[in-house]
CSV table of C-alpha atoms in Angstrom, one decimal:
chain,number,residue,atom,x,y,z
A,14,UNK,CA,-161.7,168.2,47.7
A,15,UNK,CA,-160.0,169.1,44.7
A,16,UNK,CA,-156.4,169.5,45.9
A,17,UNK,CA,-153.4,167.8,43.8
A,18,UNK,CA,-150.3,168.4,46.3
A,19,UNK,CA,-146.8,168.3,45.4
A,20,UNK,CA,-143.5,168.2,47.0
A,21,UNK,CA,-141.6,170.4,47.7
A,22,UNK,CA,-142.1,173.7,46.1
A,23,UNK,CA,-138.6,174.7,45.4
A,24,UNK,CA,-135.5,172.2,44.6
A,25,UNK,CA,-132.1,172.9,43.7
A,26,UNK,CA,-129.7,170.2,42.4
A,27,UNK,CA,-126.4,169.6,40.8
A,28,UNK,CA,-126.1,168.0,37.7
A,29,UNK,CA,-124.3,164.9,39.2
A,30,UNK,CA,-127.2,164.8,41.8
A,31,UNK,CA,-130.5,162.3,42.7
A,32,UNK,CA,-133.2,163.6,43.4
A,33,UNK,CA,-137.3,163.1,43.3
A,34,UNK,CA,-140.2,165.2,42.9
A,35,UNK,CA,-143.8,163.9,44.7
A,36,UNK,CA,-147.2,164.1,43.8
A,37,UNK,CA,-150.5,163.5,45.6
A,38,UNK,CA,-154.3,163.5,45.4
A,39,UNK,CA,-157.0,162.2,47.3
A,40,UNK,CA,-159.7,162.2,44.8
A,41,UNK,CA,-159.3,158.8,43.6
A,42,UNK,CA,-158.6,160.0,39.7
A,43,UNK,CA,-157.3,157.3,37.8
A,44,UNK,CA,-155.1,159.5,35.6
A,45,UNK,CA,-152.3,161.5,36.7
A,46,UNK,CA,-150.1,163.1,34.4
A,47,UNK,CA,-146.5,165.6,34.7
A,48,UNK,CA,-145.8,168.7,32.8
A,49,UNK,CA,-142.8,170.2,32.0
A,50,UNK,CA,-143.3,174.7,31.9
A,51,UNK,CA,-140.3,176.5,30.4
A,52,UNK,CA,-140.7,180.5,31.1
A,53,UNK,CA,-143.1,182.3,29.4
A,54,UNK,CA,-144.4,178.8,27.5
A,55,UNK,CA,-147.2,176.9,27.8
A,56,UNK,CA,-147.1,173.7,29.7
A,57,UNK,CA,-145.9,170.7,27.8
A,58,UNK,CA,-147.0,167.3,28.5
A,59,UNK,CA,-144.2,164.5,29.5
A,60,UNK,CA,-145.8,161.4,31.3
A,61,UNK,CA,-149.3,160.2,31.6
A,62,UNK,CA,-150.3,157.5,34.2
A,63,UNK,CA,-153.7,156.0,34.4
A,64,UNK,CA,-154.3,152.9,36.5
A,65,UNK,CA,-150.8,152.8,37.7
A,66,UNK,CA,-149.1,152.1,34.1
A,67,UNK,CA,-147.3,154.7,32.1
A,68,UNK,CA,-149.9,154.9,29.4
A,69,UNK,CA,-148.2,158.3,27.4
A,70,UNK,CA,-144.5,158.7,27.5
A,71,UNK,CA,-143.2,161.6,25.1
A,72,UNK,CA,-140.1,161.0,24.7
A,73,UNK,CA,-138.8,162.3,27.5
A,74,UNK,CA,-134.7,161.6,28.3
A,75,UNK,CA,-134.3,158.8,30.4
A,76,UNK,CA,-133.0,161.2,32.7
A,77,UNK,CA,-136.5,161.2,34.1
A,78,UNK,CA,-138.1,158.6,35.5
A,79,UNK,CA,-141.4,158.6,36.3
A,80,UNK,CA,-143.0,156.0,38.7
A,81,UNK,CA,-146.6,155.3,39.9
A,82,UNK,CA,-146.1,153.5,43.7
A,83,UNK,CA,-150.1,153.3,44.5
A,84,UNK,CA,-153.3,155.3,42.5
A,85,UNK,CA,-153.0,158.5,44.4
A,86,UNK,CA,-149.0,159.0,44.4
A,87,UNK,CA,-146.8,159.9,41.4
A,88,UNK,CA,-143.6,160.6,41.9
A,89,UNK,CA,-140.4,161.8,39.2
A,90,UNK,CA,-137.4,160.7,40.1
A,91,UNK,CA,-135.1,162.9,38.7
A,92,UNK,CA,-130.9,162.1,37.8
A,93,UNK,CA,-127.8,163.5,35.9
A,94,UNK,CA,-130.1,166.5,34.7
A,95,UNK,CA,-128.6,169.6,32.7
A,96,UNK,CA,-129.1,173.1,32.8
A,97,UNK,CA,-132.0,173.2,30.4
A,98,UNK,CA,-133.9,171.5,32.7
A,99,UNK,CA,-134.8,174.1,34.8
A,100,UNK,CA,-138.4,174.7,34.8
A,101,UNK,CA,-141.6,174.6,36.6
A,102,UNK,CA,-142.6,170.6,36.9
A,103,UNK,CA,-146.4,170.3,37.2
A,104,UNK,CA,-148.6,167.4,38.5
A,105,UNK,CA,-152.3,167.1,37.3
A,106,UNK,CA,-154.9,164.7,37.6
A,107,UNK,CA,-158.2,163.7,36.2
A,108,UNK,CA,-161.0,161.3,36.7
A,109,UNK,CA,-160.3,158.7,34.4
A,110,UNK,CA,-158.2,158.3,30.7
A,111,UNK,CA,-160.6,157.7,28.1
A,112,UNK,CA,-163.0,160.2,28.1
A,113,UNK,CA,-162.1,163.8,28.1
A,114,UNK,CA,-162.3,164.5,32.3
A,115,UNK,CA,-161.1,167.9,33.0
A,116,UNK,CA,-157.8,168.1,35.1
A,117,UNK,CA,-156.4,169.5,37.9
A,118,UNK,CA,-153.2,170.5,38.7
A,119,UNK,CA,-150.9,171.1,41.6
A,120,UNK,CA,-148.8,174.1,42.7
A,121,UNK,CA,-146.1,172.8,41.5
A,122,UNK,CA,-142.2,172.7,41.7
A,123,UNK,CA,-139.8,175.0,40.6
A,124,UNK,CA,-136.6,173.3,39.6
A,125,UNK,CA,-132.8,174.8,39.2
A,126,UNK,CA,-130.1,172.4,37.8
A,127,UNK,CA,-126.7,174.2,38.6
B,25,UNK,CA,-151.3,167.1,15.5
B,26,UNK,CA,-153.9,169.5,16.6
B,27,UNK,CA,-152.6,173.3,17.0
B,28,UNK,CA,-154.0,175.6,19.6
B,29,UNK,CA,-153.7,179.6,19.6
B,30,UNK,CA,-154.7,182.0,21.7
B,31,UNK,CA,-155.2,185.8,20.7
B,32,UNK,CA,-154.0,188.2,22.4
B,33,UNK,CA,-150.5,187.6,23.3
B,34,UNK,CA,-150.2,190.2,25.4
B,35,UNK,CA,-153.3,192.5,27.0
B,36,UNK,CA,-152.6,195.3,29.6
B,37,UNK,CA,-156.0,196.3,31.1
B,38,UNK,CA,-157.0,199.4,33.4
B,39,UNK,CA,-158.3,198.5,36.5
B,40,UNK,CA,-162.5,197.9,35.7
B,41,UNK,CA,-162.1,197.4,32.1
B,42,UNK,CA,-163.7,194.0,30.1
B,43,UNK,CA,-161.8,192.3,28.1
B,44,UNK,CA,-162.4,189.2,25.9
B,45,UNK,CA,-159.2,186.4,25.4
B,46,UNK,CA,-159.8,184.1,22.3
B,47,UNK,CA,-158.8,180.3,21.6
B,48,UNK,CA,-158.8,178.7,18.3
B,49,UNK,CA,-158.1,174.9,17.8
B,50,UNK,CA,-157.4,173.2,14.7
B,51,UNK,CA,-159.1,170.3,14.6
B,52,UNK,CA,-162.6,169.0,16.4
B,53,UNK,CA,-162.4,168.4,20.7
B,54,UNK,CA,-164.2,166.8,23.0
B,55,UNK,CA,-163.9,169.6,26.1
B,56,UNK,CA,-161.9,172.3,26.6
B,57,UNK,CA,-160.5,173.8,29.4
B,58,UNK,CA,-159.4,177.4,30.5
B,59,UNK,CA,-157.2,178.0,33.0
B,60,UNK,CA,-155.8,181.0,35.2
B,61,UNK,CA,-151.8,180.7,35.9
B,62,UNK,CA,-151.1,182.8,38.9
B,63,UNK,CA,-147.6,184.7,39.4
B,64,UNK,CA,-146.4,181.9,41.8
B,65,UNK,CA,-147.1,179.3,38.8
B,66,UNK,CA,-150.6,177.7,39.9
B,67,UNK,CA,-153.0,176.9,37.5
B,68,UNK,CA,-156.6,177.3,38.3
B,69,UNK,CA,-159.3,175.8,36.9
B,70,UNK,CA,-161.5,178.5,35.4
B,71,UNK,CA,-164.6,176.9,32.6
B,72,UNK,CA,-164.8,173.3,31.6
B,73,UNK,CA,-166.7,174.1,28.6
B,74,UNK,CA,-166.8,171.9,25.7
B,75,UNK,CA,-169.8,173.7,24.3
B,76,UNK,CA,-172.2,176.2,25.1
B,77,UNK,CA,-171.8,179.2,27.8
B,78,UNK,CA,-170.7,179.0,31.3
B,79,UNK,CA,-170.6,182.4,34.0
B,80,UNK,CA,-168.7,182.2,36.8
B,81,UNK,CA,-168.8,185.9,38.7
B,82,UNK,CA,-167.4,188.3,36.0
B,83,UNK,CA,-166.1,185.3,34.0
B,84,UNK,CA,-168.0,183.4,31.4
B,85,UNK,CA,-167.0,181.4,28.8
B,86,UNK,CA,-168.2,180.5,25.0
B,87,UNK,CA,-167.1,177.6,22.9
B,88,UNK,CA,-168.2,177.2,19.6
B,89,UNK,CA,-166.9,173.4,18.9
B,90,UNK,CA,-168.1,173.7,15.0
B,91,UNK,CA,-166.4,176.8,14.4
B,92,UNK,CA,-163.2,175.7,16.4
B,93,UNK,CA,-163.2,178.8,19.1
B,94,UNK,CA,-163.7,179.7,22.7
B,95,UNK,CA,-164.0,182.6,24.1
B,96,UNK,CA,-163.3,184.3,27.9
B,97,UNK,CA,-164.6,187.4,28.9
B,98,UNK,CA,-163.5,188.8,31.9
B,99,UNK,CA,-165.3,191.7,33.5
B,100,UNK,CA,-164.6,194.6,35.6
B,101,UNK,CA,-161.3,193.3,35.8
B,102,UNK,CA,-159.3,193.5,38.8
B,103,UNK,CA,-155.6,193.5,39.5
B,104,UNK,CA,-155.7,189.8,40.8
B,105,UNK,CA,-156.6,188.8,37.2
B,106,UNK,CA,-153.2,189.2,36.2
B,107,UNK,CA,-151.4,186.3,34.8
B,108,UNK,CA,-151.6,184.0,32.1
B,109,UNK,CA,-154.8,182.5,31.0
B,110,UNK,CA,-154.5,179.2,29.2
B,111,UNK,CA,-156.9,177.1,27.0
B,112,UNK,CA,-156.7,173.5,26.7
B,113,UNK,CA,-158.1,171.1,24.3
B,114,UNK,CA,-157.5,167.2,24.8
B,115,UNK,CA,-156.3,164.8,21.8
B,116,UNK,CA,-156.2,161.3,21.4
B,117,UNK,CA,-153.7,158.9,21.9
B,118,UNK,CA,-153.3,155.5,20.5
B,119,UNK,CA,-152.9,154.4,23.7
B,120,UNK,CA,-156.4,155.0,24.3
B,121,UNK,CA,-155.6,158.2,27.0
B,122,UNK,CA,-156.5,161.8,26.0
B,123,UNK,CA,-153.5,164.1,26.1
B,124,UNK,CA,-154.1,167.8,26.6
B,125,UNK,CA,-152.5,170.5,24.4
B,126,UNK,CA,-152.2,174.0,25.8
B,127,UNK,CA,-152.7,177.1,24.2
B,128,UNK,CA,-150.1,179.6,23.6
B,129,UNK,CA,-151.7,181.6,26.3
B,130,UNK,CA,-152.6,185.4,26.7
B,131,UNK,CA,-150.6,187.1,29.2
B,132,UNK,CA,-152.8,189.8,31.3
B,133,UNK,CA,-152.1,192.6,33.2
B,134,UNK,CA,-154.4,194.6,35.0
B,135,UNK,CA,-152.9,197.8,36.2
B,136,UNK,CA,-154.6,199.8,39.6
């Protein structure tokens, strides 16, 4: 099994809203990492978990805030966010964090901040 | 930090044509990884190749690590291969976790 799941697919929020994105896997990785994907741009890398503890964090507002409940969840709990937010929100994970393991990534979620 | 760029941008393919995507990386990598983003915004794994030749159906990969390239060929494409293909490359942190840079990516479309 190689599936990363993520919740839910499609989220619309105001910009005075609270909300949180979810990701799973089952495949007991040890790294788990979000992306943030703007249109037509590659995916860029914003928070990198790896035995529960925020291990890479590039600096991303603190209007995201990532958290790491168990070794298979990672969720992004997400508040006061702005227009330019909107984007495609990725979840990926990998075996382990210090060798090179190749990722995998969820579905994703699609995110508009009106 | 390390800079990866893919060639072509763009590529618009009949139906049963080959096609070759490049990826070139600035500095030396452990692994690289190319992926397939769907229309709906799913990536799928494709090649973990950090050296050497992998096939995969009509796909098969190259990467050169000493010369700082990869290669994808894609053969007798089909118009599910449209979308963009990404490469990959992870760098270092000083946190001690790799972090992955994508590509620019090349942006297919295979016309029926």
């Amino acid at each position: 099994d190689t599936e990363v799941t993520q919740t839910p697919k499609h989220l619309v929020m105001g910009m005075t809203n609270k909300k949180s994105l979810k990701c799973e896997q089952h495949m007991g990785h040890r790294a788990m990492y979000w992306y943030k994907q703007k249109a037509k741009k590659p995916p860029e890398l914003m928070f990198v978990y790896s035995y529960e503890k925020l291990s890479i964090n590039e600096s991303v507002p603190s209007r995201f805030s990532p958290e790491c409940p168990n070794s298979s969840l990672l969720n992004l709990h997400l508040h006061a966010l702005q227009p330019e937010d909107s984007a495609l929100y990725l979840c990926a994970s990998s075996q382990d964090r210090g060798l090179a393991y190749e990722q995998y990534f969820g579905p994703g979620t699609r995110l508009t901040v009106t | 930090g390390i800079q990866v760029e893919q060639s072509p941008p763009d590529l618009i393919l009949q139906e049963g044509a080959n096609s070759t995507l490049r990826c070139n990386f600035s500095d030396s990598v452990n692994n690289l990884q190319w992926f397939h983003q769907n229309p709906w915004g799913q990536l799928i794994n494709l090649f973990y190749i950090p050296s050497g030749t992998k096939q995969n159906g009509r796909l098969s990969a190259t990467t050169v690590a000493t010369e700082r390239y990869s290669l994808l060929y894609i053969s007798s494409s089909q118009t599910t291969d449209s979308g963009v293909y990404f490469c990959a490359v992870p760098t270092y942190s000083w946190s001690g976790t790799y972090k992955y840079i994508f590509g620019t990516g090349t942006r297919l479309k295979v016309l029926a």
